[in-house]
mmCIF file of C-alpha atoms in Angstrom:
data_model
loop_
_atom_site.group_PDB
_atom_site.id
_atom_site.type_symbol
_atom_site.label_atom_id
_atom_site.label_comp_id
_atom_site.label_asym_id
_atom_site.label_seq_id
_atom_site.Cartn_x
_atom_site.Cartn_y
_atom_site.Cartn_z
ATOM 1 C CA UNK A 6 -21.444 14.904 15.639
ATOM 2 C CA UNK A 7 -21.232 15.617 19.304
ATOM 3 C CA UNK A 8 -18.480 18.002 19.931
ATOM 4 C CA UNK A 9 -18.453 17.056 23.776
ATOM 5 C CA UNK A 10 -18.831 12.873 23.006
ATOM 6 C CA UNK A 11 -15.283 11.543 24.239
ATOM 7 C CA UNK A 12 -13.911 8.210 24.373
ATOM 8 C CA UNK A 13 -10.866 9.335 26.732
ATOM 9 C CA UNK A 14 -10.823 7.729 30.124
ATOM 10 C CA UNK A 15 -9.291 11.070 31.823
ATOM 11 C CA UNK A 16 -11.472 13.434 30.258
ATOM 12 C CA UNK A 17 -14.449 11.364 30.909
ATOM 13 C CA UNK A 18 -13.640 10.861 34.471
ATOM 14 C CA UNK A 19 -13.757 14.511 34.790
ATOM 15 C CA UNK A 20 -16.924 15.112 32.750
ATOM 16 C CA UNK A 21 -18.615 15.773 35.893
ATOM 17 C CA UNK A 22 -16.920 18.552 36.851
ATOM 18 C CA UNK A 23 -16.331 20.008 33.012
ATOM 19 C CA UNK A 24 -20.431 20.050 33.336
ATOM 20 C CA UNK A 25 -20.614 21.441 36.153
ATOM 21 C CA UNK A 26 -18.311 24.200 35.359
ATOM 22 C CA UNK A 27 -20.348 24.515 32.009
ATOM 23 C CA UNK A 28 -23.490 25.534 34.165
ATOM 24 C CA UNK A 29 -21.701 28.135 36.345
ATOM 25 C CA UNK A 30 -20.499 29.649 32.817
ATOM 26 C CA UNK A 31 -24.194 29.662 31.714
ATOM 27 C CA UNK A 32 -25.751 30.874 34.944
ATOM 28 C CA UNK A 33 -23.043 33.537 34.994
ATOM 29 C CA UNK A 34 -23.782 34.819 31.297
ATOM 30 C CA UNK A 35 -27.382 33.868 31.443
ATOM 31 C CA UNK A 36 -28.449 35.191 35.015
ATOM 32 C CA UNK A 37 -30.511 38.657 33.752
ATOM 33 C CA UNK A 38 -31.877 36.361 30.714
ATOM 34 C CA UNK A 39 -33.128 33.898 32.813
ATOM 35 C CA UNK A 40 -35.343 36.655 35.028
ATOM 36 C CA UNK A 41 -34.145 34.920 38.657
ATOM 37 C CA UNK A 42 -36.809 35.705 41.268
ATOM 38 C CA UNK A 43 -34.959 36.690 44.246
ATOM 39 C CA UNK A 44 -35.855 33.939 46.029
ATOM 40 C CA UNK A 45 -34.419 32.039 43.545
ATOM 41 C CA UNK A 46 -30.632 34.180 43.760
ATOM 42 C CA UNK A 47 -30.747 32.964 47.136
ATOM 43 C CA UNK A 48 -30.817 29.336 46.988
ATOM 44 C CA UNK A 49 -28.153 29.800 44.480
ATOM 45 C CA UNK A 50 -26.454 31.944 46.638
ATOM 46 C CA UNK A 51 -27.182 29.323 49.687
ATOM 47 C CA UNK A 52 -26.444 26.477 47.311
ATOM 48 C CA UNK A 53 -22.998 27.852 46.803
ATOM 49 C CA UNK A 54 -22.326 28.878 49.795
ATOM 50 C CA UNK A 55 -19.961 25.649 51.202
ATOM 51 C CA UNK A 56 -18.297 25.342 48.042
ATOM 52 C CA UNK A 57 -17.243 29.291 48.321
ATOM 53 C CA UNK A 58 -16.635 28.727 52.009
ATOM 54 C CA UNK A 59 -13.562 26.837 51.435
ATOM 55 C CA UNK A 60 -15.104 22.820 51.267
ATOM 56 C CA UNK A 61 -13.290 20.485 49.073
ATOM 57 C CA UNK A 62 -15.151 19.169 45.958
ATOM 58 C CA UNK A 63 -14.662 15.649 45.126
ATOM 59 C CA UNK A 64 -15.881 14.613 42.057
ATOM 60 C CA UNK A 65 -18.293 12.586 42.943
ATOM 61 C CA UNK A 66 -19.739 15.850 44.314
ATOM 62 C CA UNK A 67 -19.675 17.332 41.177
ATOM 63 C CA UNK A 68 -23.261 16.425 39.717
ATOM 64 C CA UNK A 69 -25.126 16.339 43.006
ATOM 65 C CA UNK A 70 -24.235 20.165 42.782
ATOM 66 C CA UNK A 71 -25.191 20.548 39.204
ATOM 67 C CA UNK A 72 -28.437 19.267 39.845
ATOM 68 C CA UNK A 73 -28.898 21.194 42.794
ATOM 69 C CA UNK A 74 -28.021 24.369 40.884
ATOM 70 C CA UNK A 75 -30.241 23.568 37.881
ATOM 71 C CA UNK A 76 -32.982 22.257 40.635
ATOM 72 C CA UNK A 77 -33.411 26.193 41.809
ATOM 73 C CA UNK A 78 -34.331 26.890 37.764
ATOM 74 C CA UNK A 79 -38.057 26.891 36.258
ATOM 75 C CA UNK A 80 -38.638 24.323 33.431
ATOM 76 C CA UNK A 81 -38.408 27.522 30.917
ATOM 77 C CA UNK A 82 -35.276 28.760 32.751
ATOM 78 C CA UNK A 83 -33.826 25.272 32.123
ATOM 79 C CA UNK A 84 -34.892 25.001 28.662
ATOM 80 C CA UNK A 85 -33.261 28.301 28.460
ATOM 81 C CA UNK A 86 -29.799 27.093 29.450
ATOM 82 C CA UNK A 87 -29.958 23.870 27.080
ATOM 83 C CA UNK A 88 -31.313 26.517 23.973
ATOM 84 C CA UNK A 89 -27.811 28.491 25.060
ATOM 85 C CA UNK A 90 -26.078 24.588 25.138
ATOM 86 C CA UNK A 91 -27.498 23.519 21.754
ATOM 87 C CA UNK A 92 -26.568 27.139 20.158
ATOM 88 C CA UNK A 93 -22.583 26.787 21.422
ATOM 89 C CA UNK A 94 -22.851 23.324 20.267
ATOM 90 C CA UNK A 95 -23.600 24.318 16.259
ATOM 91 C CA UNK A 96 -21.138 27.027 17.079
ATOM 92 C CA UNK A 97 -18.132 24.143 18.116
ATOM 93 C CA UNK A 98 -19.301 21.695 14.829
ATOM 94 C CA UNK A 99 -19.033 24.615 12.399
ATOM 95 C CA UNK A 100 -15.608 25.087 13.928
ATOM 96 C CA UNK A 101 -14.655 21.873 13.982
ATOM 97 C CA UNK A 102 -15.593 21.226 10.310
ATOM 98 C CA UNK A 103 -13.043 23.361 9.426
ATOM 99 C CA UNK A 104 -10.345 22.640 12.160
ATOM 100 C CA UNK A 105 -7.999 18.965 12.408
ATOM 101 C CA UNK A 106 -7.690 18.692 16.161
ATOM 102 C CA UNK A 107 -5.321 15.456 17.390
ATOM 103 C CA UNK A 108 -3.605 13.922 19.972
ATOM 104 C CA UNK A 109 -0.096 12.833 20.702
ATOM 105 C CA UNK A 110 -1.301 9.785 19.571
ATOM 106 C CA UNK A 111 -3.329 10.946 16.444
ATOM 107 C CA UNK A 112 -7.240 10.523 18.320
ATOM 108 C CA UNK A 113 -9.164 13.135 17.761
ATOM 109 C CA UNK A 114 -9.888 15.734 21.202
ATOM 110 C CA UNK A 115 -13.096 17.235 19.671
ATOM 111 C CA UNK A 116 -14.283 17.000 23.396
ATOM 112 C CA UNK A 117 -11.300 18.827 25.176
ATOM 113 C CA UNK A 118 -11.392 21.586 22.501
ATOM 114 C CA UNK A 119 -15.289 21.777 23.394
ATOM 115 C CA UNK A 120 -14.906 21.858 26.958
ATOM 116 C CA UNK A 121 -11.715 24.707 26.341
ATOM 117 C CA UNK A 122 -14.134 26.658 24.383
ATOM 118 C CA UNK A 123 -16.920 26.723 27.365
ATOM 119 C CA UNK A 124 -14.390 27.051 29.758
ATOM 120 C CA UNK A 125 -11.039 27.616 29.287
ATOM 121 C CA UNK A 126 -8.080 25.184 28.197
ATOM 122 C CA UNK A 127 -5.897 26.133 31.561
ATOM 123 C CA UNK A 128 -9.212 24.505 33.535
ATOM 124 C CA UNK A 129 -10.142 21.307 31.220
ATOM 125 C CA UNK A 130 -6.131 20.442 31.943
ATOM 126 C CA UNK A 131 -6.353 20.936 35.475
ATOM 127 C CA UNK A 132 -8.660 18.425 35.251
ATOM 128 C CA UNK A 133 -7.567 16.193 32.892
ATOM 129 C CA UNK A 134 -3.881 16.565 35.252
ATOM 130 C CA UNK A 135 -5.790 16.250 38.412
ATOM 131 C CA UNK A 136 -8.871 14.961 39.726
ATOM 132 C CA UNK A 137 -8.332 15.009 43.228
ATOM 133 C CA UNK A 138 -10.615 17.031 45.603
ATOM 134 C CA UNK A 139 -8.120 19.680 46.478
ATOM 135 C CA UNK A 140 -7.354 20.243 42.611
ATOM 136 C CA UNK A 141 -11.217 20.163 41.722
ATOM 137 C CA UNK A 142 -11.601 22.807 44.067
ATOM 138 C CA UNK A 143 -9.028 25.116 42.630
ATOM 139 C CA UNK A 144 -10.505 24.481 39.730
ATOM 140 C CA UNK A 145 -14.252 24.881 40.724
ATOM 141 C CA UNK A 146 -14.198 27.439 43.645
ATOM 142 C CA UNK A 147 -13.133 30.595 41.125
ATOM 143 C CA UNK A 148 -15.722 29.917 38.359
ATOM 144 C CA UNK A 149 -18.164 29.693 41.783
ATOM 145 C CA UNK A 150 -17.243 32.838 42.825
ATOM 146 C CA UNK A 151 -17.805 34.704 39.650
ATOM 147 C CA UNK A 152 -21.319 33.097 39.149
ATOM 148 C CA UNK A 153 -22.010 34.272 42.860
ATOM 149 C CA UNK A 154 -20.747 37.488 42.031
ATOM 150 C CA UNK A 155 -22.624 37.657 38.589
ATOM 151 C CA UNK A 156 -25.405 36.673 40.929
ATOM 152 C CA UNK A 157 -25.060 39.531 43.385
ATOM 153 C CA UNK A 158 -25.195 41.829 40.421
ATOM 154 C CA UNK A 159 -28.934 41.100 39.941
#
């Protein structure tokens, strides 16, 4: 079982951003494991840069960043991150063996609890509320701004 498969139209519509806020989670937790060269803060640092500097995400902007993020990463620094992704996902099916999750309407929302997990419930229903660029920003621009922080640390 995939904890994160969904067959919701509103939650997959905003799977773009729930991933990419699932790699600023990762790069913020991860950053000293994953031995950045400094050269390497910096392009995060410059690849973060608009986003922190007040530009409006659409979503459609959401995995161009997310690639562009995980582009700055070494093969073993990305194999890292999906090690730290396949590790929270035995975590979510061993809770979700023992937990009934439903909707109003009786489907299951294994992905939304997933998602809240990584990220937070308050952020997955932004999302799910609100996809438009201002409200993906909101959303997006804190979670940036700790990972650039976390980053700065380093």
């Amino acid at each position: 079982m995939n904890p994160f498969a969904s067959t919701s139209p509103q939650l997959n519509a905003a799977r773009p951003v729930l991933e990419l806020l699932v790699t600023l989670a990762q790069l913020r937790t991860q950053a000293a494991a994953l031995a950045l060269t400094p050269e390497q803060v910096g392009e995060l640092h410059r690849t973060l840069a608009p986003l922190l500097g007040g530009a409006e995400l659409p979503v459609t902007e959401a995995d161009p960043l997310r690639e562009a993020l995980i582009g700055v990463l070494t093969s073993v620094q990305r194999q890292q991150l999906a090690d730290q992704r396949e590790v929270q996902t035995a975590r979510l099916r061993a809770l979700l063996s023992r937990a009934r999750l439903a909707s109003g309407d009786g489907g299951p929302q294994t992905a939304r609890f997933a998602y809240s997990q990584w990220i937070g419930s308050a952020a997955v229903s932004a999302l799910l509320d609100d996809l438009g660029p201002a409200a993906v920003t909101r959303t997006v621009q804190p979670a940036a701004q700790l990972t650039d922080q976390a980053l700065s640390g380093l």
